[in-house]
Amino acid sequence: KFKFSGHQTFSLRYGWLEKGFRFCQDASCSFTAPDALVHLGVGKNMVSSIEYWCKITGILSSTGQLSSLAKRLLDENNGWDPYLEDDASWWLIHWKIATNPEYLTAGTVIFSLLRRHEFSKFEIKEYIENKIIPANEKRISSTIIDRDIECYVRTYSTKQNTSKSGEIKFESPLQDLHLIEPLPSEIGSFRFNIGPKRSLPPHVIGYAIWERLHTTERKQMFLKEALHGEYSPGQVFMLDESSLEEAINTLLEHPKFSKFFRLTKSLGSPTTVHCSLSDGSILLDAYYKGDTICSY
């Protein structure tokens, strides 16, 4: 379903997902309760924004329940990365934002549906109004769409803030992924940084391949689909063909995961990616437990 509001125009901030997760560990807590402001230590609009981002990233379900992946990632005692200090965690969170099965946002359009090397805010809005919102749907305010686009662009674009000490600070941790940068010659236009991502482990790419296949109830897909298709790992992570293949080949050579991944190419047919994992989280578990064999 469409969700072009709820963030209160706040981009995702450092510490918000961890705060939201720990707040929701108490089943009696509610984002709408008066004391939520005290527990979370932010203003009313930011409380709503934290709830929004927890749902969009899959930390919470649409009904407000903590997801199993959130517990495995953020639990303070046994979680993989309770304070989100590893870049891989932010790549995983980005994947969840762009492929959330319950919500369609401007972020979904930018990273899963638009599929262009360069884009403008106007083109995102045009896509939403012409291809996402059905003609018979009650018209969504143009201002609401503009604010959603602005929020997601600001969340990801590599525009940096410099502190008084000269230290470069990012407004949102997702800016540190360097996926989007403004075009210097055109105001309101941007380009994707397409190619290898050195902070993105093959484990997370493998997990994304598994989840895409699992969601569509398949065991294989063409490599081109994994690279360019809607909701594909290549599109969401802005990989080129060689970097996607390199990640898959690294998994093919891994002693633990080689039996679960295959690349096949028949005469006259495109290359196919096969994945027989029953649960993709074993890739993440291996990574967070110190498996560096797959680093590339």
PDB file of N, CA and C in Angstrom, residues 126-168:
ATOM      1  N   GLU A 126       6.684  12.203 -11.360  1.00  0.00           N
ATOM      2  CA  GLU A 126       5.967  11.819 -12.585  1.00  0.00           C
ATOM      3  C   GLU A 126       5.721  10.318 -12.602  1.00  0.00           C
ATOM      4  N   TYR A 127       6.716   9.542 -12.190  1.00  0.00           N
ATOM      5  CA  TYR A 127       6.585   8.085 -12.153  1.00  0.00           C
ATOM      6  C   TYR A 127       5.496   7.690 -11.157  1.00  0.00           C
ATOM      7  N   ILE A 128       5.529   8.296  -9.971  1.00  0.00           N
ATOM      8  CA  ILE A 128       4.541   7.972  -8.936  1.00  0.00           C
ATOM      9  C   ILE A 128       3.131   8.304  -9.416  1.00  0.00           C
ATOM     10  N   GLU A 129       2.959   9.483  -9.989  1.00  0.00           N
ATOM     11  CA  GLU A 129       1.619   9.925 -10.381  1.00  0.00           C
ATOM     12  C   GLU A 129       1.090   9.168 -11.598  1.00  0.00           C
ATOM     13  N   ASN A 130       1.975   8.738 -12.494  1.00  0.00           N
ATOM     14  CA  ASN A 130       1.524   8.100 -13.733  1.00  0.00           C
ATOM     15  C   ASN A 130       1.534   6.568 -13.682  1.00  0.00           C
ATOM     16  N   LYS A 131       2.404   5.991 -12.842  1.00  0.00           N
ATOM     17  CA  LYS A 131       2.536   4.536 -12.876  1.00  0.00           C
ATOM     18  C   LYS A 131       2.226   3.842 -11.549  1.00  0.00           C
ATOM     19  N   ILE A 132       2.210   4.593 -10.469  1.00  0.00           N
ATOM     20  CA  ILE A 132       1.982   3.972  -9.168  1.00  0.00           C
ATOM     21  C   ILE A 132       0.555   4.175  -8.678  1.00  0.00           C
ATOM     22  N   ILE A 133       0.066   5.390  -8.784  1.00  0.00           N
ATOM     23  CA  ILE A 133      -1.272   5.705  -8.277  1.00  0.00           C
ATOM     24  C   ILE A 133      -2.301   5.422  -9.371  1.00  0.00           C
ATOM     25  N   PRO A 134      -3.214   4.469  -9.167  1.00  0.00           N
ATOM     26  CA  PRO A 134      -4.231   4.172 -10.189  1.00  0.00           C
ATOM     27  C   PRO A 134      -5.091   5.386 -10.498  1.00  0.00           C
ATOM     28  N   ALA A 135      -5.583   5.423 -11.711  1.00  0.00           N
ATOM     29  CA  ALA A 135      -6.377   6.574 -12.158  1.00  0.00           C
ATOM     30  C   ALA A 135      -7.641   6.748 -11.315  1.00  0.00           C
ATOM     31  N   ASN A 136      -8.199   5.638 -10.804  1.00  0.00           N
ATOM     32  CA  ASN A 136      -9.439   5.728 -10.030  1.00  0.00           C
ATOM     33  C   ASN A 136      -9.189   5.926  -8.541  1.00  0.00           C
ATOM     34  N   GLU A 137      -7.913   6.032  -8.140  1.00  0.00           N
ATOM     35  CA  GLU A 137      -7.574   6.249  -6.737  1.00  0.00           C
ATOM     36  C   GLU A 137      -7.838   7.703  -6.369  1.00  0.00           C
ATOM     37  N   LYS A 138      -8.330   7.892  -5.151  1.00  0.00           N
ATOM     38  CA  LYS A 138      -8.513   9.249  -4.675  1.00  0.00           C
ATOM     39  C   LYS A 138      -7.176   9.966  -4.726  1.00  0.00           C
ATOM     40  N   ARG A 139      -7.133  11.107  -5.348  1.00  0.00           N
ATOM     41  CA  ARG A 139      -5.870  11.793  -5.603  1.00  0.00           C
ATOM     42  C   ARG A 139      -5.125  12.110  -4.312  1.00  0.00           C
ATOM     43  N   ILE A 140      -3.843  11.734  -4.304  1.00  0.00           N
ATOM     44  CA  ILE A 140      -2.980  12.035  -3.172  1.00  0.00           C
ATOM     45  C   ILE A 140      -2.391  13.423  -3.388  1.00  0.00           C
ATOM     46  N   SER A 141      -2.340  14.202  -2.341  1.00  0.00           N
ATOM     47  CA  SER A 141      -1.854  15.573  -2.434  1.00  0.00           C
ATOM     48  C   SER A 141      -0.471  15.629  -3.074  1.00  0.00           C
ATOM     49  N   SER A 142      -0.324  16.533  -4.027  1.00  0.00           N
ATOM     50  CA  SER A 142       0.965  16.736  -4.689  1.00  0.00           C
ATOM     51  C   SER A 142       2.033  17.143  -3.683  1.00  0.00           C
ATOM     52  N   THR A 143       1.652  17.907  -2.686  1.00  0.00           N
ATOM     53  CA  THR A 143       2.593  18.351  -1.654  1.00  0.00           C
ATOM     54  C   THR A 143       3.107  17.176  -0.838  1.00  0.00           C
ATOM     55  N   ILE A 144       2.228  16.222  -0.526  1.00  0.00           N
ATOM     56  CA  ILE A 144       2.632  15.028   0.235  1.00  0.00           C
ATOM     57  C   ILE A 144       3.663  14.228  -0.549  1.00  0.00           C
ATOM     58  N   ILE A 145       3.440  14.064  -1.839  1.00  0.00           N
ATOM     59  CA  ILE A 145       4.388  13.326  -2.681  1.00  0.00           C
ATOM     60  C   ILE A 145       5.723  14.059  -2.740  1.00  0.00           C
ATOM     61  N   ASP A 146       5.667  15.379  -2.913  1.00  0.00           N
ATOM     62  CA  ASP A 146       6.901  16.180  -2.944  1.00  0.00           C
ATOM     63  C   ASP A 146       7.708  16.007  -1.658  1.00  0.00           C
ATOM     64  N   ARG A 147       7.030  16.018  -0.523  1.00  0.00           N
ATOM     65  CA  ARG A 147       7.725  15.893   0.764  1.00  0.00           C
ATOM     66  C   ARG A 147       8.340  14.507   0.932  1.00  0.00           C
ATOM     67  N   ASP A 148       7.649  13.494   0.440  1.00  0.00           N
ATOM     68  CA  ASP A 148       8.188  12.128   0.544  1.00  0.00           C
ATOM     69  C   ASP A 148       9.448  11.985  -0.306  1.00  0.00           C
ATOM     70  N   ILE A 149       9.392  12.513  -1.520  1.00  0.00           N
ATOM     71  CA  ILE A 149      10.556  12.473  -2.412  1.00  0.00           C
ATOM     72  C   ILE A 149      11.719  13.225  -1.773  1.00  0.00           C
ATOM     73  N   GLU A 150      11.451  14.406  -1.260  1.00  0.00           N
ATOM     74  CA  GLU A 150      12.482  15.225  -0.635  1.00  0.00           C
ATOM     75  C   GLU A 150      13.106  14.496   0.552  1.00  0.00           C
ATOM     76  N   CYS A 151      12.279  13.848   1.358  1.00  0.00           N
ATOM     77  CA  CYS A 151      12.779  13.138   2.536  1.00  0.00           C
ATOM     78  C   CYS A 151      13.705  12.001   2.146  1.00  0.00           C
ATOM     79  N   TYR A 152      13.329  11.218   1.143  1.00  0.00           N
ATOM     80  CA  TYR A 152      14.165  10.078   0.748  1.00  0.00           C
ATOM     81  C   TYR A 152      15.440  10.517   0.045  1.00  0.00           C
ATOM     82  N   VAL A 153      15.350  11.541  -0.770  1.00  0.00           N
ATOM     83  CA  VAL A 153      16.559  12.045  -1.414  1.00  0.00           C
ATOM     84  C   VAL A 153      17.525  12.572  -0.359  1.00  0.00           C
ATOM     85  N   ARG A 154      17.003  13.292   0.612  1.00  0.00           N
ATOM     86  CA  ARG A 154      17.853  13.828   1.671  1.00  0.00           C
ATOM     87  C   ARG A 154      18.430  12.713   2.555  1.00  0.00           C
ATOM     88  N   THR A 155      17.685  11.632   2.724  1.00  0.00           N
ATOM     89  CA  THR A 155      18.150  10.506   3.535  1.00  0.00           C
ATOM     90  C   THR A 155      19.352   9.817   2.903  1.00  0.00           C
ATOM     91  N   TYR A 156      19.410   9.813   1.576  1.00  0.00           N
ATOM     92  CA  TYR A 156      20.451   9.063   0.875  1.00  0.00           C
ATOM     93  C   TYR A 156      21.513   9.917   0.198  1.00  0.00           C
ATOM     94  N   SER A 157      21.160  11.119  -0.212  1.00  0.00           N
ATOM     95  CA  SER A 157      22.096  11.913  -0.999  1.00  0.00           C
ATOM     96  C   SER A 157      23.321  12.278  -0.179  1.00  0.00           C
ATOM     97  N   THR A 158      24.483  12.264  -0.811  1.00  0.00           N
ATOM     98  CA  THR A 158      25.755  12.441  -0.111  1.00  0.00           C
ATOM     99  C   THR A 158      26.100  13.901   0.153  1.00  0.00           C
ATOM    100  N   LYS A 159      25.092  14.751   0.285  1.00  0.00           N
ATOM    101  CA  LYS A 159      25.356  16.111   0.735  1.00  0.00           C
ATOM    102  C   LYS A 159      25.775  16.045   2.198  1.00  0.00           C
ATOM    103  N   GLN A 160      26.928  16.606   2.520  1.00  0.00           N
ATOM    104  CA  GLN A 160      27.498  16.458   3.854  1.00  0.00           C
ATOM    105  C   GLN A 160      27.393  17.755   4.654  1.00  0.00           C
ATOM    106  N   ASN A 161      27.354  17.606   5.972  1.00  0.00           N
ATOM    107  CA  ASN A 161      27.377  18.739   6.878  1.00  0.00           C
ATOM    108  C   ASN A 161      28.731  18.779   7.578  1.00  0.00           C
ATOM    109  N   THR A 162      29.277  19.941   7.746  1.00  0.00           N
ATOM    110  CA  THR A 162      30.572  20.073   8.409  1.00  0.00           C
ATOM    111  C   THR A 162      30.387  20.764   9.758  1.00  0.00           C
ATOM    112  N   SER A 163      30.907  20.133  10.810  1.00  0.00           N
ATOM    113  CA  SER A 163      30.793  20.699  12.149  1.00  0.00           C
ATOM    114  C   SER A 163      31.760  21.862  12.314  1.00  0.00           C
ATOM    115  N   LYS A 164      31.649  22.565  13.431  1.00  0.00           N
ATOM    116  CA  LYS A 164      32.523  23.701  13.702  1.00  0.00           C
ATOM    117  C   LYS A 164      33.996  23.284  13.759  1.00  0.00           C
ATOM    118  N   SER A 165      34.225  22.036  14.161  1.00  0.00           N
ATOM    119  CA  SER A 165      35.607  21.559  14.251  1.00  0.00           C
ATOM    120  C   SER A 165      36.168  21.138  12.902  1.00  0.00           C
ATOM    121  N   GLY A 166      35.310  21.197  11.870  1.00  0.00           N
ATOM    122  CA  GLY A 166      35.753  20.797  10.534  1.00  0.00           C
ATOM    123  C   GLY A 166      35.484  19.338  10.217  1.00  0.00           C
ATOM    124  N   GLU A 167      34.911  18.605  11.172  1.00  0.00           N
ATOM    125  CA  GLU A 167      34.615  17.192  10.966  1.00  0.00           C
ATOM    126  C   GLU A 167      33.389  17.043  10.075  1.00  0.00           C
ATOM    127  N   ILE A 168      33.482  16.154   9.077  1.00  0.00           N
ATOM    128  CA  ILE A 168      32.344  15.923   8.177  1.00  0.00           C
ATOM    129  C   ILE A 168      31.351  14.991   8.858  1.00  0.00           C
TER     130      ILE A 168
END
